[in-house]
Short mmCIF file of C-alpha atoms and ligand atoms in Angstrom, two decimals:
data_model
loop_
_atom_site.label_atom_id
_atom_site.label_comp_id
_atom_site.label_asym_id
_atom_site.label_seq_id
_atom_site.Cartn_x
_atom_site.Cartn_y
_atom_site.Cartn_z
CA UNK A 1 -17.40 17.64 -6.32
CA UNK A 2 -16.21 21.09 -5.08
CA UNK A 3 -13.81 23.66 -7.16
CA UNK A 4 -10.06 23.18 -7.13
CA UNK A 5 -8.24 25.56 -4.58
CA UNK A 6 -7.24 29.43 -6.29
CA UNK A 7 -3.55 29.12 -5.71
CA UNK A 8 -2.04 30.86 -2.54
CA UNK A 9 -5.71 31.10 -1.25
CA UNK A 10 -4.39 28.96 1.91
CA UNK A 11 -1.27 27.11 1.96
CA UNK A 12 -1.48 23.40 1.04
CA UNK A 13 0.04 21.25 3.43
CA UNK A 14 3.64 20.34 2.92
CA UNK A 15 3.66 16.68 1.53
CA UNK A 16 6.61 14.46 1.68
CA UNK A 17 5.48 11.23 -0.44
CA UNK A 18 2.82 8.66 -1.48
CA UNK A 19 2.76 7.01 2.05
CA UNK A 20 0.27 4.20 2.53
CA UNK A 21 -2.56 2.79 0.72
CA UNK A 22 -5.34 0.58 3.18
CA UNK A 23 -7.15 -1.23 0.45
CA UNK A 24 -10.50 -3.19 1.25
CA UNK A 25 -10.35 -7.16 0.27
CA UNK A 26 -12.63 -9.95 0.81
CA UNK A 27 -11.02 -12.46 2.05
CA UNK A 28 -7.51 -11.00 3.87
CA UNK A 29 -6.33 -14.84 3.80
CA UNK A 30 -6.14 -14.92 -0.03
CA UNK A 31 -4.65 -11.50 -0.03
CA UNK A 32 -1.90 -11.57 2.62
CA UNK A 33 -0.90 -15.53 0.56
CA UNK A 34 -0.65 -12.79 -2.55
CA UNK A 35 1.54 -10.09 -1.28
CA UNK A 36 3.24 -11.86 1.50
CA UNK A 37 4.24 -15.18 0.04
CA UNK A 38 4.34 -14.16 -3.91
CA UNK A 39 5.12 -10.63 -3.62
CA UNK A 40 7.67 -11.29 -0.89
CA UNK A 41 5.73 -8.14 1.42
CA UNK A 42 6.80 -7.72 5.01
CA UNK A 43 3.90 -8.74 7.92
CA UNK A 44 4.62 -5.85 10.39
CA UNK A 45 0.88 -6.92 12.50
CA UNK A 46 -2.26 -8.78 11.64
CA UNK A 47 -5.17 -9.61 13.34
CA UNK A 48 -7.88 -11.64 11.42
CA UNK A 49 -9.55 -8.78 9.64
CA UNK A 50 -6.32 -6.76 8.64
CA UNK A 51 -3.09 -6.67 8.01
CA UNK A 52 -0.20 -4.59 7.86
CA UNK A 53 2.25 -4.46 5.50
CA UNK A 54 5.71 -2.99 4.25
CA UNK A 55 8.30 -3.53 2.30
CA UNK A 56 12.15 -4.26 2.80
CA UNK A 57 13.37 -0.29 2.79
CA UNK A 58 10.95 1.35 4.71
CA UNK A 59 10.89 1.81 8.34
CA UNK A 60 7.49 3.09 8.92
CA UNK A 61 4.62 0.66 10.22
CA UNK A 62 3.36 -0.26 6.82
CA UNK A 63 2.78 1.12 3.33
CA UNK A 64 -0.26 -1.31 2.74
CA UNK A 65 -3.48 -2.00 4.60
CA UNK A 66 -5.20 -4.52 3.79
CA UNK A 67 -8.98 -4.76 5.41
CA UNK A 68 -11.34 -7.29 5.26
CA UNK A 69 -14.52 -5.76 3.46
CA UNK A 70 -17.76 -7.10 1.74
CA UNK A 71 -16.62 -5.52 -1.26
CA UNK A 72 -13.10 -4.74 -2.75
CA UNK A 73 -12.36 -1.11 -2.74
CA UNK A 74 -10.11 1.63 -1.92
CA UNK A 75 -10.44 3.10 1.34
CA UNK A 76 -7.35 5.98 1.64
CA UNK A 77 -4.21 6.89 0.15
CA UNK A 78 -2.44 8.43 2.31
CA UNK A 79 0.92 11.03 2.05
CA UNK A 80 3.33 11.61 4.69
CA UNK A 81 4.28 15.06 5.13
CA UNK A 82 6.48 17.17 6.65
CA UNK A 83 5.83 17.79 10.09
CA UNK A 84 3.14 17.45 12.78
CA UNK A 85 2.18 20.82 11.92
CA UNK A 86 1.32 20.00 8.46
CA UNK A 87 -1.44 17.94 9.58
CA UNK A 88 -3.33 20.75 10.73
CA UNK A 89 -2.30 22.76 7.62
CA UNK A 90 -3.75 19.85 5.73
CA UNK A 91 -7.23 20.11 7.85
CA UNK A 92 -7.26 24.13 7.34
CA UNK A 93 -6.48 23.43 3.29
CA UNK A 94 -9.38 20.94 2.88
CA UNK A 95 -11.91 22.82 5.29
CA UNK A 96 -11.52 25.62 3.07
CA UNK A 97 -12.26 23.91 0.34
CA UNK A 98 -15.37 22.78 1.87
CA UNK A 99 -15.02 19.00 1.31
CA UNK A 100 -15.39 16.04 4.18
CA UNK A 101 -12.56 16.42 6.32
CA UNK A 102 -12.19 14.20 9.55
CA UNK A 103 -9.61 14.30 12.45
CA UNK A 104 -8.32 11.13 13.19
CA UNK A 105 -6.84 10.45 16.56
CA UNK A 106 -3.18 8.45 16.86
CA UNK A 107 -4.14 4.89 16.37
CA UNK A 108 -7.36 5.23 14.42
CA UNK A 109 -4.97 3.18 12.07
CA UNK A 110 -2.37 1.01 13.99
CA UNK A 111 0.91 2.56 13.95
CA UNK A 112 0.04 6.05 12.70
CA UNK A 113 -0.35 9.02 14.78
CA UNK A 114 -2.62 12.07 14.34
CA UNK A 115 -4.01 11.98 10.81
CA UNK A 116 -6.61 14.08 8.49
CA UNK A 117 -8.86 12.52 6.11
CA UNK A 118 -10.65 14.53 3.50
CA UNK A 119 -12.34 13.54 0.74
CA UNK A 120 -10.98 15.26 -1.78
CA UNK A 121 -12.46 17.58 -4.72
CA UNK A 122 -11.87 14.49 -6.88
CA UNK A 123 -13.76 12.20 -4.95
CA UNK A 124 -10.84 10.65 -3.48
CA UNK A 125 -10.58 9.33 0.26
CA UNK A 126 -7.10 10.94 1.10
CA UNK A 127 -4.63 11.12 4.71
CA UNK A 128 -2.33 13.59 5.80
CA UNK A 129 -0.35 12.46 8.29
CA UNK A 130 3.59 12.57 10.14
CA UNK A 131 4.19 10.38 13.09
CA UNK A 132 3.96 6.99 12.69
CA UNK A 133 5.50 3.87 14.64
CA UNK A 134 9.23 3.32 13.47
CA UNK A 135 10.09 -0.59 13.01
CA UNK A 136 12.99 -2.29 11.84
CA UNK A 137 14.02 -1.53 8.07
CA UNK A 138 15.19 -4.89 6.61
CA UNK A 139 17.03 -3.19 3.50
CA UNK A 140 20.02 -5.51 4.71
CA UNK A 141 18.53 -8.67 5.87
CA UNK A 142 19.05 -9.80 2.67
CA UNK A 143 18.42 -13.48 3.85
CA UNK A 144 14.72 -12.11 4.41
CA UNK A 145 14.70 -10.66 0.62
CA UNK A 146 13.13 -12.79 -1.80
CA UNK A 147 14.50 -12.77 -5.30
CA UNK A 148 11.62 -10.01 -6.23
CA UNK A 149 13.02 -7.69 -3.08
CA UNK A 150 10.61 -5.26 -2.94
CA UNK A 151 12.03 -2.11 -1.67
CA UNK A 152 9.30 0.65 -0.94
CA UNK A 153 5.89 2.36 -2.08
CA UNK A 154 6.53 4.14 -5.57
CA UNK A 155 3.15 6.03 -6.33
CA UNK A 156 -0.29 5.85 -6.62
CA UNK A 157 -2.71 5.95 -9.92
CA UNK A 158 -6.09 7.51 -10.09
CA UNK A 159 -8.80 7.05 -12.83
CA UNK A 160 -10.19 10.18 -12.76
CA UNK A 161 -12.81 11.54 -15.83
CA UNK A 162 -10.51 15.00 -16.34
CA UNK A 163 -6.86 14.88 -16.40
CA UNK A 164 -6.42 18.38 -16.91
CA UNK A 165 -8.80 19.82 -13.12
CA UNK A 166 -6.96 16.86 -11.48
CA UNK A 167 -3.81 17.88 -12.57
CA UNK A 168 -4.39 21.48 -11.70
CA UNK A 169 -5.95 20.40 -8.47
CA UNK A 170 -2.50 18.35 -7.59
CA UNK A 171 -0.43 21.56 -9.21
CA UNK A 172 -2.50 23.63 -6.46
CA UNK A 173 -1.18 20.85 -3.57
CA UNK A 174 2.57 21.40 -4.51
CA UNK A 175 2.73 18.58 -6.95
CA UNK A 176 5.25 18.90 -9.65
CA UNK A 177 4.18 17.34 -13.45
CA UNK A 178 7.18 15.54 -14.86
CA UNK A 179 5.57 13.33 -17.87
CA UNK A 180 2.09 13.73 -19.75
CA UNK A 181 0.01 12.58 -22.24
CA UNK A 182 -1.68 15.03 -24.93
CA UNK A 183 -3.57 14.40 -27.96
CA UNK A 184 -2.99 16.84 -31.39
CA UNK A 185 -5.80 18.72 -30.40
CA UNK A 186 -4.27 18.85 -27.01
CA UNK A 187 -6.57 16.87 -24.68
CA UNK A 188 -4.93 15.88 -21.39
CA UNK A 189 -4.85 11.71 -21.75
CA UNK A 190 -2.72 11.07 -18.56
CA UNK A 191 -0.18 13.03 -16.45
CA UNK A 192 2.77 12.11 -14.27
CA UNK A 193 3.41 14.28 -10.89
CA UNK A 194 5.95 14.26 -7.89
CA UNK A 195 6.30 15.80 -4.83
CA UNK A 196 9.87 13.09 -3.59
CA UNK A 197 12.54 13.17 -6.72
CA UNK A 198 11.25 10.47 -8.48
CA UNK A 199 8.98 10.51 -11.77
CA UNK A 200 5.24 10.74 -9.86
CA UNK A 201 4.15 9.90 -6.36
CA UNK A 202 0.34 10.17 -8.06
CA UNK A 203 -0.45 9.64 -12.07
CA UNK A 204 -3.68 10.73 -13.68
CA UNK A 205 -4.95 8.55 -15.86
CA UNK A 206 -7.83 9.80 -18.07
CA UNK A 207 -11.19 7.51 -17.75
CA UNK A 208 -14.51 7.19 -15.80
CA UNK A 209 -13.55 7.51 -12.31
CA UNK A 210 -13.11 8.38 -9.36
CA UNK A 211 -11.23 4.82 -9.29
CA UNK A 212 -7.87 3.54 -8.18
CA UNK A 213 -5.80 2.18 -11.28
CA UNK A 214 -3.02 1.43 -8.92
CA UNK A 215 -0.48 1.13 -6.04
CA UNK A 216 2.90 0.52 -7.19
CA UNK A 217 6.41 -0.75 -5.13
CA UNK A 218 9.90 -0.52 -6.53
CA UNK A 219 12.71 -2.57 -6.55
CA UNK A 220 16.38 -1.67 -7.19
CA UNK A 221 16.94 -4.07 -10.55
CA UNK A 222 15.11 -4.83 -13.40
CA UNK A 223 15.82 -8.79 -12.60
CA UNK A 224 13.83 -8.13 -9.41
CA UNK A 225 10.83 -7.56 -11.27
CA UNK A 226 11.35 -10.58 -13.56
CA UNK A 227 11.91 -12.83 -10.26
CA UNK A 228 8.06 -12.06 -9.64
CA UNK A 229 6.88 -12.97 -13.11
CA UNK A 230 9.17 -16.25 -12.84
CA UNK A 231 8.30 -16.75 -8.99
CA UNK A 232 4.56 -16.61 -10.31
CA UNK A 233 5.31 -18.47 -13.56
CA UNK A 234 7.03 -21.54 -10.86
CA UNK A 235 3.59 -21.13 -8.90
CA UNK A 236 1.13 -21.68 -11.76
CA UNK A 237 -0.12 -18.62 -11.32
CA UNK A 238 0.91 -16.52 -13.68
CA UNK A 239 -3.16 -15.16 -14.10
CA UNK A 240 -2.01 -12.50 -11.85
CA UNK A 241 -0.29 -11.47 -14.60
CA UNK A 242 -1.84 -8.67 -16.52
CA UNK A 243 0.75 -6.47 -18.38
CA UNK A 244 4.52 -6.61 -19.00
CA UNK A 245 6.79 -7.13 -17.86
CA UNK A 246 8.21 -4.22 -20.38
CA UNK A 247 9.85 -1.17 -20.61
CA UNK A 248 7.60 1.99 -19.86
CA UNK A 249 8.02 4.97 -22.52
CA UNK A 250 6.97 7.28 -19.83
CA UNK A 251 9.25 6.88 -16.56
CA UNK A 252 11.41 4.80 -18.76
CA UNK A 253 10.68 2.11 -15.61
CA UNK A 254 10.52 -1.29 -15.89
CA UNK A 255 7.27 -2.67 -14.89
CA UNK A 256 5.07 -5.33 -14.37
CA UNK A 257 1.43 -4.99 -13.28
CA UNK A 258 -0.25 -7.57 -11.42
CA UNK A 259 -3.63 -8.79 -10.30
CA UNK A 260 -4.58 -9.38 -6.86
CA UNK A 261 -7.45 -11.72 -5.68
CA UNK A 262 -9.50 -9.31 -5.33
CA UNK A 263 -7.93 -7.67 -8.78
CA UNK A 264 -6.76 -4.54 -7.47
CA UNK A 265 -3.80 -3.56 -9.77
CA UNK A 266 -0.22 -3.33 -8.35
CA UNK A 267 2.64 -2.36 -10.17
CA UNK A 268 6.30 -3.64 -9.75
CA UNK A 269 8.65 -0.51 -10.92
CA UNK A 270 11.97 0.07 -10.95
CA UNK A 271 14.29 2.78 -12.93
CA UNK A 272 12.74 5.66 -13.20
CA UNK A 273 14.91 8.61 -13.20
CA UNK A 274 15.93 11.70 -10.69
CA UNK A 275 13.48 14.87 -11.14
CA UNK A 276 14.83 16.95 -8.09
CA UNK A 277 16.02 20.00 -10.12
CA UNK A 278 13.56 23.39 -9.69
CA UNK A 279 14.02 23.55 -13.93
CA UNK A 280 13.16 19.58 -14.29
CA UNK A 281 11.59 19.95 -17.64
CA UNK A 282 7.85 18.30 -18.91
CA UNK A 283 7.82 15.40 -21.01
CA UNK A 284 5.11 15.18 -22.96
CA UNK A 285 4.47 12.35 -25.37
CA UNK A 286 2.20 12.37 -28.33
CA UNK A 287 -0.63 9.84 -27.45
CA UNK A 288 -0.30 8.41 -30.87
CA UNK A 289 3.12 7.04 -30.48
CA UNK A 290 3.14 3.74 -29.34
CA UNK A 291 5.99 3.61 -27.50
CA UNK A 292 4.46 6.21 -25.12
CA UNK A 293 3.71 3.56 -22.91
CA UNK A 294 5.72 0.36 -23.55
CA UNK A 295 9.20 1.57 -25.06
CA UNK A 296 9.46 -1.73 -27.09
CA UNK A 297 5.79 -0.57 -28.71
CA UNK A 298 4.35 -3.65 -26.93
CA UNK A 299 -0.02 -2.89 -26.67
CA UNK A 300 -1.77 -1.72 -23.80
CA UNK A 301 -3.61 -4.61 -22.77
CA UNK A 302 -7.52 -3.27 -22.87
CA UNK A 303 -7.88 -4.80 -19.08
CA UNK A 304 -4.91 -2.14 -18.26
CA UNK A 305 -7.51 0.55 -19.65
CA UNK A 306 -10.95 -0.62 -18.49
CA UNK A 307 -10.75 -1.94 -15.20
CA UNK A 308 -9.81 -0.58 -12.05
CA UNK A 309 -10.82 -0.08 -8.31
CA UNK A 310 -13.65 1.44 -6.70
CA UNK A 311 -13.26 4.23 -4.28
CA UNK A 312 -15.00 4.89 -0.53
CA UNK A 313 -16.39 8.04 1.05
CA UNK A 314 -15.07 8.83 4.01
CA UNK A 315 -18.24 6.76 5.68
CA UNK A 316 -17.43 3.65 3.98
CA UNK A 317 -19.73 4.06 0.90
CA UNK A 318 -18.70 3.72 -2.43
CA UNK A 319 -18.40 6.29 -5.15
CA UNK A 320 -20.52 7.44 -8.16
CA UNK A 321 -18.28 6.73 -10.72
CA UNK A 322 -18.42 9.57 -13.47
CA UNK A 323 -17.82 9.24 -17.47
CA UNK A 324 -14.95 10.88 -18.87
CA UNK A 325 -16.59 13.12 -21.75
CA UNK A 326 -13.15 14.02 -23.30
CA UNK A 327 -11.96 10.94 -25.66
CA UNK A 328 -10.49 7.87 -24.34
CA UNK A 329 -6.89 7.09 -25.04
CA UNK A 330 -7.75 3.33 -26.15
CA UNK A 331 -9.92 4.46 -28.63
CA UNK A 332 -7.84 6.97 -30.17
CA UNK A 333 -4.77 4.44 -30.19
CA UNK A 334 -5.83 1.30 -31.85
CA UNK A 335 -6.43 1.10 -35.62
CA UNK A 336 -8.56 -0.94 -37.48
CA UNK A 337 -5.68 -4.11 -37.23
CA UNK A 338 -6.25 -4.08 -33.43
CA UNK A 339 -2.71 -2.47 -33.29
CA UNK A 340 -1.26 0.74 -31.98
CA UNK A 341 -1.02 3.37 -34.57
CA UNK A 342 2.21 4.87 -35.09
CA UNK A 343 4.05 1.79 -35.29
CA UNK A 344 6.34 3.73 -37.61
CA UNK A 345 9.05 6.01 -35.56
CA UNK A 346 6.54 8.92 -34.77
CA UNK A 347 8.50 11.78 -33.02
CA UNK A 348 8.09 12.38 -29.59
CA UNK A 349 5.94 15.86 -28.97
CA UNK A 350 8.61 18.15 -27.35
CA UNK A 351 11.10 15.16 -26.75
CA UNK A 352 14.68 16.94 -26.66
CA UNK A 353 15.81 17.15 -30.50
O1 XXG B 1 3.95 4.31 -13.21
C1 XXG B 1 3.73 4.41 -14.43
C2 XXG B 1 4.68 4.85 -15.36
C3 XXG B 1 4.43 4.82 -16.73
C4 XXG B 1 3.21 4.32 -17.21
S1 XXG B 1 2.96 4.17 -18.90
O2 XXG B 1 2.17 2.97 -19.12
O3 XXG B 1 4.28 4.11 -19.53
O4 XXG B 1 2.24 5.38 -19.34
C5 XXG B 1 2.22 3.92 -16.37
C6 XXG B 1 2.34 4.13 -14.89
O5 XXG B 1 1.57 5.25 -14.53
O6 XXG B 1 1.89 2.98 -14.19
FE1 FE2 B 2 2.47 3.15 -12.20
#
């Protein structure tokens, strides 16, 4: 894949948020029965290959995509930003970094407007875009909100094989790292950055990629995200179940992740914490303590490390995945008893004294 950008060589474009994800499924049936009538998602269209979702808060067309596909994969993430000028900055940043970069006219996806797509120096299928079709925000129709309310698109997580060029690549787009992950001999396990004032629109996690780990939604209250497990406990179908629900370390969110049919990973958050401030400082947790990632020093599940999406080129084809050569973080974090080390109080690395 290409070099990461020299800084000020040409101005990223100006990105708002994690936007929209359009993720490939088999069988759309199965998947809209998932995220419409278990996660409680919003139907803005469908026809019978794809539909179009979003949730309660958010006003735009969708925030999920969800295309019928021979094989499950990721085919864009996609960031809003700041004007319709910033889509063009986004074409000039990417051109110069001499990577795929396509035009897409308004409407190449339903209820978006002019759009890039590049695929990025990470291997990752990404859109730029600003106007989009404005429909009804539901954040009040609180007869429509099931118990599990989903309120909007959080972030996105990439598998990528080096945490430390992908985090310099998303330093180079404007990104801002709030939380990471370092080993003693200070290899770069995973890393947290934002461009809106929460903890991370994207997170890096270290492993053989380029893969999506992925797409999370937020909800206002922690009892939110325990009406999902119980709404999929009352279904029998608590397999979609994969980890939590707990108390993150970093974010200090509470989470669940879930399984879709096609097992692409979603991620019900809520609580994370402002990070607007120019002097927000770095947390960076030692990856030995094992409340790094579950506060109440419950393990990783090895699923949550192994197994994630593939990704598409910008032609529909999926992507080489590569190894990650530095060391993984489930190997360095499980002992000989099958539990994390550091069980004990280890200190945070730099956590405030
Ligand atoms: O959103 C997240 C916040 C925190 C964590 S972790 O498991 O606490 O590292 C994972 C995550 O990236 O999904
Ligand atoms: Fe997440």
């Amino acid at each position: 894949p290409a070099p990461t950008p020299e800084p000020g060589a040409i101005p990223p474009p100006d990105i708002v948020r994690a936007a929209y994800a359009e993720l490939v499924v088999t069988d759309p049936a199965a998947s809209r029965e998932f995220y419409v009538d278990l996660l409680g998602l919003v139907v803005t269209h469908e026809d019978e290959d794809t539909v179009y979702l979003r949730a309660f808060e958010e006003y735009l067309h969708h925030s999920l995509v969800l295309r019928r596909g021979d094989g499950a994969a990721l085919a864009a993430l996609a960031y809003r930003v700041r004007s319709p000028g910033e889509v063009d900055a986004a074409e000039r940043y990417y051109r110069a970094l001499g990577v795929p970069v396509e035009r897409r006219a308004a409407g190449a996806t339903r209820g978006i407007g002019p759009a890039v797509r590049v695929l990025d120096p990470l291997g990752f299928p990404l859109e730029f875009f600003y106007e989009a079709e404005h429909v009804p925000r539901l954040h009040q129709d609180y007869d429509l909100h099931g118990a599990g309310a989903i309120a909007r698109l959080d972030h996105f997580n990439i598998v990528v094989p080096d945490v430390a060029r992908a985090e310099r690549y998303y330093r180079a787009l404007g990104f801002r790292v709030t939380e990471d992950i370092r080993g003693a001999d200070d290899t770069l396990y995973a890393s947290w950055l934002h461009r809106k004032d929460t903890v991370h629109d994207i997170a890096l996690t270290g492993g053989d990629g380029p893969r999506l780990h992925h797409i999370a939604f937020s909800t206002h209250e922690r009892g939110q995200v325990l009406h999902v497990c119980d709404l999929l406990g009352a279904r029998r179908r608590s397999a979609h179940i994969e980890r939590g629900p707990g108390r993150h370390g970093v974010s200090n969110a509470f989470y669940v992740y879930v399984r879709d049919p096609d097992l692409h990973r979603v991620e019900i958050y809520t609580t994370d914490y402002y990070t607007g401030d120019p002097d927000h400082p770095v947390l960076s947790w030692d990856v030995r303590d094992n409340q790094r990632r579950d506060w109440w020093g419950n393990p990783v599940v090895p699923s949550w490390y192994a197994e994630a999406s593939t990704v598409l080129d910008l032609n529909g084809k999926p992507q080489p995945v590569f190894a990650r050569e530095e060391n993984h973080e489930a190997e360095v974090t499980v002992g000989a008893d099958g539990f994390s080390f550091a069980r004990d109080t280890s200190p945070q690395v730099g956590s405030p004294s």
